[in-house]
Short mmCIF file of C-alpha atoms in Angstrom, two decimals:
data_model
loop_
_atom_site.label_atom_id
_atom_site.label_comp_id
_atom_site.label_asym_id
_atom_site.label_seq_id
_atom_site.Cartn_x
_atom_site.Cartn_y
_atom_site.Cartn_z
CA MET A 1 90.77 65.35 -125.38
CA LYS A 2 91.14 68.09 -127.95
CA ALA A 3 90.68 67.54 -131.67
CA LEU A 4 93.91 67.57 -133.65
CA LYS A 5 93.09 70.83 -135.40
CA LEU A 6 94.56 74.30 -135.40
CA LEU A 7 91.93 76.92 -134.69
CA PHE A 8 92.98 79.87 -136.80
CA GLY A 9 91.40 82.44 -139.01
CA TYR A 10 94.17 84.43 -140.63
CA SER A 11 94.93 86.86 -143.39
CA LEU A 12 98.38 87.18 -144.86
CA MET A 13 99.44 90.77 -145.31
CA ALA A 14 100.51 91.65 -148.85
CA THR A 15 103.81 93.02 -147.66
CA LEU A 16 106.39 90.60 -146.28
CA LEU A 17 108.29 91.61 -143.19
CA VAL A 18 112.06 92.08 -143.27
CA SER A 19 112.37 88.87 -141.26
CA CYS A 20 111.02 86.99 -144.28
CA TYR A 21 107.71 85.78 -142.97
CA ALA A 22 104.24 87.14 -143.50
CA ASP A 23 102.45 89.01 -140.80
CA VAL A 24 99.46 87.01 -139.59
CA ILE A 25 96.21 88.26 -138.13
CA ILE A 26 94.79 85.57 -135.89
CA GLU A 27 91.10 85.14 -135.21
CA ASP A 28 89.25 82.20 -133.68
CA GLU A 29 86.53 81.00 -136.06
CA PHE A 30 88.21 79.24 -138.97
CA ILE A 31 89.79 75.76 -138.83
CA GLU A 32 93.09 75.77 -140.70
CA GLU A 33 94.92 72.47 -141.08
CA SER A 34 97.91 73.58 -143.15
CA ALA A 35 101.37 72.84 -141.72
CA PHE A 36 102.68 75.89 -143.58
CA ASN A 37 100.19 78.20 -141.94
CA THR A 38 100.83 76.66 -138.53
CA ASP A 39 104.43 77.77 -138.94
CA GLN A 40 103.35 81.22 -140.12
CA VAL A 41 101.29 81.68 -136.96
CA LEU A 42 104.10 80.51 -134.67
CA GLN A 43 106.41 83.02 -136.35
CA ALA A 44 103.87 85.86 -136.25
CA TYR A 45 105.45 87.13 -133.02
CA ASP A 46 109.10 87.42 -132.03
CA LEU A 47 108.44 86.30 -128.46
CA TRP A 48 105.85 84.11 -126.81
CA TYR A 49 105.62 84.78 -123.06
CA VAL A 50 104.81 81.61 -121.11
CA ASP A 51 102.10 82.52 -118.60
CA ILE A 52 102.93 79.76 -116.16
CA ASN A 53 100.09 80.63 -113.78
CA GLN A 54 97.54 79.78 -116.47
CA THR A 55 98.88 76.25 -117.04
CA ARG A 56 96.21 73.54 -116.88
CA GLY A 57 96.65 69.84 -116.24
CA GLY A 58 98.80 67.61 -114.08
CA GLY A 59 101.65 67.00 -116.52
CA GLU A 60 104.76 68.98 -117.32
CA VAL A 61 106.60 69.95 -120.49
CA PRO A 62 110.04 70.63 -118.94
CA PHE A 63 111.33 73.23 -121.40
CA LEU A 64 108.10 75.25 -121.16
CA GLN A 65 108.13 74.96 -117.38
CA ARG A 66 111.62 76.45 -117.43
CA ALA A 67 111.15 79.26 -119.94
CA PHE A 68 109.95 82.83 -119.53
CA THR A 69 109.69 83.26 -123.32
CA VAL A 70 110.04 80.99 -126.33
CA THR A 71 110.56 81.83 -129.99
CA PHE A 72 109.91 79.91 -133.22
CA ASN A 73 112.26 81.23 -135.89
CA ASN A 74 112.71 79.44 -139.21
CA GLY A 75 112.97 75.99 -137.67
CA VAL A 76 115.07 77.01 -134.65
CA PHE A 77 113.52 77.01 -131.18
CA TYR A 78 114.79 79.64 -128.71
CA ALA A 79 114.09 80.21 -125.02
CA ASN A 80 114.80 82.80 -122.34
CA ASN A 81 115.31 80.60 -119.28
CA ASN A 82 116.75 83.41 -117.16
CA ILE A 83 115.45 86.78 -116.08
CA VAL A 84 119.04 88.03 -115.94
CA GLY A 85 120.03 88.97 -119.48
CA ILE A 86 116.51 88.90 -120.87
CA GLY A 87 116.24 91.37 -123.72
CA LYS A 88 119.97 91.06 -124.46
CA THR A 89 120.75 87.35 -124.74
CA GLY A 90 120.41 86.22 -128.34
CA ASN A 91 119.33 89.70 -129.40
CA GLY A 92 116.33 89.29 -127.09
CA LEU A 93 115.29 85.82 -128.23
CA GLY A 94 117.36 83.91 -125.66
CA ILE A 95 119.42 80.83 -126.41
CA ASP A 96 119.06 78.20 -129.11
CA VAL A 97 117.59 75.16 -127.33
CA GLY A 98 116.51 72.97 -130.23
CA PHE A 99 114.63 72.67 -133.49
CA TYR A 100 111.00 72.51 -134.51
CA GLU A 101 108.86 71.66 -137.50
CA THR A 102 105.15 72.00 -138.05
CA LEU A 103 102.53 69.45 -139.03
CA ARG A 104 98.82 70.14 -139.47
CA GLY A 105 97.86 72.00 -136.32
CA ILE A 106 100.84 70.51 -134.47
CA VAL A 107 104.36 71.65 -133.66
CA GLU A 108 107.04 68.99 -133.20
CA ILE A 109 109.86 70.28 -130.99
CA ASP A 110 113.19 68.48 -130.74
CA HIS A 111 114.66 69.93 -127.56
CA ASP A 112 118.39 69.54 -126.96
CA VAL A 113 117.87 68.23 -123.42
CA ASP A 114 114.26 67.10 -123.15
CA GLY A 115 113.96 65.28 -126.45
CA ASN A 116 111.09 65.15 -128.91
CA TRP A 117 107.61 66.57 -128.13
CA LEU A 118 104.41 66.80 -130.20
CA LEU A 119 102.20 69.69 -129.10
CA GLU A 120 98.84 70.69 -130.54
CA VAL A 121 98.54 74.39 -131.34
CA TYR A 122 95.36 76.41 -130.72
CA ALA A 123 94.66 80.12 -131.12
CA LEU A 124 92.58 81.64 -128.35
CA ASN A 125 92.66 85.21 -129.65
CA GLY A 126 94.81 87.55 -131.72
CA ASN A 127 97.97 87.07 -129.68
CA THR A 128 97.40 84.09 -127.40
CA LEU A 129 98.24 80.46 -128.14
CA GLU A 130 97.55 77.25 -126.29
CA LEU A 131 100.12 74.47 -126.63
CA TYR A 132 98.47 71.21 -125.64
CA ASP A 133 100.20 67.94 -124.74
CA ALA A 134 97.59 65.26 -125.37
CA SER A 135 99.61 62.50 -123.70
CA MET A 136 99.41 64.33 -120.34
CA ASP A 137 96.25 66.36 -120.97
CA THR A 138 98.23 69.51 -120.11
CA SER A 139 98.01 72.98 -121.65
CA TYR A 140 100.43 75.92 -121.63
CA PHE A 141 99.29 79.41 -122.60
CA LEU A 142 101.57 81.77 -124.52
CA LYS A 143 101.07 85.47 -125.25
CA GLY A 144 102.75 86.93 -128.32
CA TYR A 145 104.85 90.10 -128.52
CA GLN A 146 107.21 91.76 -130.93
CA ARG A 147 110.57 92.65 -129.44
CA ASN A 148 109.92 96.37 -129.79
CA ASN A 149 106.75 96.24 -127.70
CA PHE A 150 107.68 93.62 -125.13
CA ASP A 151 107.97 95.10 -121.64
CA TYR A 152 111.21 93.47 -120.50
CA ASP A 153 111.27 95.64 -117.35
CA GLN A 154 107.87 94.39 -116.22
CA VAL A 155 109.04 90.77 -116.55
CA PHE A 156 111.49 91.44 -113.71
CA TYR A 157 108.72 92.64 -111.41
CA ASP A 158 106.27 89.94 -112.46
CA ASN A 159 108.90 87.25 -111.74
CA ILE A 160 110.81 88.98 -108.95
CA ASN A 161 111.19 85.82 -106.85
CA TYR A 162 113.03 84.04 -109.66
CA PHE A 163 115.20 87.10 -110.35
CA ILE A 164 116.53 87.49 -106.80
CA GLN A 165 117.34 83.78 -106.71
CA GLU A 166 119.41 83.86 -109.92
CA TYR A 167 122.50 85.10 -108.06
CA ASP A 168 124.41 83.17 -105.41
CA ALA A 169 124.59 86.34 -103.33
CA TRP A 170 123.78 90.05 -103.38
CA GLU A 171 126.57 92.34 -102.20
CA LYS A 172 125.82 95.76 -100.76
CA VAL A 173 127.58 98.37 -102.89
CA TYR A 174 125.89 101.57 -101.74
CA THR A 175 124.32 103.03 -98.60
CA SER A 176 122.84 106.52 -98.72
CA GLU A 177 124.34 109.17 -96.48
CA THR A 178 120.87 110.22 -95.42
CA GLY A 179 118.93 107.95 -93.12
CA VAL A 180 118.92 106.97 -89.49
CA LEU A 181 121.48 104.42 -88.28
CA ASN A 182 119.92 100.97 -87.95
CA ASP A 183 120.95 97.33 -87.54
CA PHE A 184 120.59 96.54 -91.25
CA ASP A 185 123.50 98.90 -91.96
CA GLU A 186 125.80 96.07 -90.86
CA GLU A 187 124.49 93.56 -93.39
CA ASN A 188 126.77 93.42 -96.45
CA PHE A 189 125.52 90.29 -98.22
CA LEU A 190 122.13 88.71 -98.82
CA GLN A 191 121.24 85.38 -100.35
CA PHE A 192 117.72 84.40 -101.44
CA LEU A 193 116.77 80.73 -101.62
CA PRO A 194 113.28 79.37 -102.37
CA ALA A 195 112.44 78.89 -98.70
CA LEU A 196 114.69 81.29 -96.77
CA PHE A 197 117.18 84.13 -96.92
CA ARG A 198 120.67 84.39 -95.46
CA SER A 199 122.68 87.45 -94.50
CA SER A 200 126.32 88.15 -93.74
CA ILE A 201 128.26 90.99 -92.16
CA ASP A 202 131.50 89.92 -93.86
CA PRO A 203 133.42 92.87 -95.35
CA GLN A 204 132.50 94.03 -98.83
CA GLY A 205 134.69 92.36 -101.43
CA THR A 206 134.77 89.01 -99.60
CA GLY A 207 134.86 86.11 -102.08
CA LEU A 208 131.71 84.04 -102.34
CA ALA A 209 133.52 80.89 -101.25
CA ASN A 210 134.67 82.64 -98.08
CA LEU A 211 131.34 84.11 -97.00
CA GLN A 212 130.12 83.18 -93.55
CA TRP A 213 126.35 83.35 -93.34
CA ASP A 214 125.62 84.82 -89.93
CA TYR A 215 121.85 84.58 -90.04
CA GLU A 216 119.04 82.84 -91.90
CA GLY A 217 115.33 83.40 -91.68
CA ASP A 218 112.07 83.70 -93.58
CA TYR A 219 111.39 86.31 -96.21
CA GLU A 220 108.33 87.34 -98.22
CA VAL A 221 107.84 89.38 -101.38
CA TYR A 222 104.57 91.30 -101.71
CA ASP A 223 102.72 92.87 -104.60
CA ILE A 224 101.61 96.44 -104.02
CA ALA A 225 98.01 97.07 -104.98
CA GLY A 226 97.82 99.52 -107.87
CA ASP A 227 101.61 99.77 -108.37
CA ASP A 228 103.10 97.23 -110.78
CA SER A 229 106.63 98.69 -110.59
CA LEU A 230 107.03 98.27 -106.85
CA LYS A 231 107.43 95.24 -104.62
CA ALA A 232 107.70 95.03 -100.86
CA LEU A 233 110.21 92.75 -99.14
CA THR A 234 110.12 91.62 -95.53
CA LEU A 235 113.08 89.92 -93.85
CA ASP A 236 112.26 88.09 -90.65
CA TYR A 237 115.05 88.82 -88.18
CA ASP A 238 114.55 87.35 -84.71
CA PHE A 239 116.10 90.41 -83.11
CA LEU A 240 114.32 92.93 -85.35
CA GLY A 241 111.04 91.31 -86.23
CA ASP A 242 109.96 91.74 -89.86
CA ASP A 243 112.22 94.36 -91.38
CA TYR A 244 110.31 96.04 -94.21
CA PHE A 245 111.78 97.36 -97.49
CA GLU A 246 110.55 98.72 -100.77
CA LEU A 247 112.20 96.64 -103.49
CA TYR A 248 113.16 98.17 -106.84
CA VAL A 249 114.91 96.66 -109.86
CA ILE A 250 117.65 98.96 -111.18
CA ASN A 251 118.94 96.61 -113.89
CA ASP A 252 119.51 92.89 -114.33
CA SER A 253 122.33 92.86 -111.77
CA THR A 254 121.30 95.57 -109.30
CA ILE A 255 118.44 95.94 -106.85
CA GLU A 256 117.58 98.79 -104.51
CA LEU A 257 116.17 98.33 -101.03
CA TYR A 258 114.58 101.35 -99.43
CA HIS A 259 114.09 101.13 -95.67
CA PRO A 260 111.15 103.44 -94.83
CA ASP A 261 111.68 103.29 -91.06
CA SER A 262 115.16 104.78 -91.32
CA GLU A 263 114.72 106.43 -94.77
CA THR A 264 117.93 104.71 -95.91
CA VAL A 265 118.58 103.57 -99.48
CA TYR A 266 120.72 100.48 -100.13
CA GLU A 267 121.93 99.08 -103.44
CA PHE A 268 122.98 95.45 -103.88
CA LYS A 269 124.85 93.91 -106.81
CA GLY A 270 124.34 90.31 -107.83
CA ARG A 271 127.32 87.97 -107.47
CA GLY A 272 127.62 84.46 -108.88
CA TYR A 273 125.06 84.49 -111.70
CA GLN A 274 123.38 81.11 -112.14
CA GLN A 275 122.69 80.73 -115.85
CA TYR A 276 120.08 78.14 -116.75
CA LEU A 277 121.36 76.84 -120.05
CA LYS A 278 119.86 74.25 -122.36
CA SER A 279 121.89 71.58 -120.60
CA GLY A 280 123.69 71.05 -117.33
CA LYS A 281 122.84 71.02 -113.65
CA GLY A 282 121.19 74.41 -113.48
CA SER A 283 118.67 73.71 -116.21
CA MET A 284 117.51 70.59 -114.43
CA GLU A 285 117.05 72.30 -111.06
CA LYS A 286 115.21 75.46 -112.03
CA LYS A 287 111.54 75.12 -112.89
CA ARG A 288 108.82 77.73 -112.70
CA VAL A 289 105.72 76.90 -110.70
CA LYS A 290 102.33 78.50 -110.31
CA SER A 291 102.63 81.17 -107.68
CA SER A 292 101.25 84.49 -106.57
CA ASN A 293 102.65 86.99 -104.12
CA PRO A 294 100.48 88.18 -101.26
CA SER A 295 99.27 91.74 -101.70
CA MET A 296 99.98 94.67 -99.42
CA GLN A 297 97.94 97.87 -99.18
CA VAL A 298 100.68 100.46 -98.79
CA GLU A 299 101.85 103.54 -100.67
CA ARG A 300 105.27 104.10 -102.17
CA ARG A 301 107.43 106.11 -99.77
CA ARG A 302 110.71 106.27 -101.67
CA LYS A 303 111.31 109.84 -102.86
CA LYS A 304 113.06 109.96 -106.23
#
């Protein structure tokens, strides 16, 4: 069990920020038990990215399991529960999901859906916090960023599996004129579920409720060694084998699939956005889990 203390060495800058809280420099040697300074540290960064793969323990804090980022802002607790819209929703902070107040080395969060939680707060270095739930012996690790230096684009690539599942379907909206004819040209819709993908040759513009899924099979997303802004996607078609694509994020509603074998570029638009709000069915279904994509040793072949 951890001691109920906040491990912080800090110095308050003489100049207050426009946002009305003091900038805080966090070290790791001094024990500070002030509730006021606990709040100052939590507000030192606009966004705290929840590094779900670093979580330790067998318990679960539901709202942290759900969130990509959280924010502590003058007693209001915000979260970005979706990749889609991140950087825009709530001026980058996400949605208001509850309230918080600080005790000595502890933050008490009253979440709109998940109720009241007491979490111990520890500083690991200048921009990394540990939030510890003593009742479940479980720790979450958060990395702090200001909005102007947070790499929103990289979040899409780091969490690509969640992103492609946030739409009910992806509709093909563009096929390049260059490229060799191939069987994938016929596919107009894709759907990504946690365990499989579906595809449809229904005409473009077909309503989601009227889509007929003609095929379903396995898919895999791969990291590319040495290239953080590229993912590889394989779709397992019985009649094609593993069809291989380079996967690019254009924006929060558009992806590009480049088919190296035919040198064809496809663009797909997301349809049926599934927003994970602070309440409702979606928020209860979507949880992040520890995961890592397999790695592939290939070079980017898409010519810009």
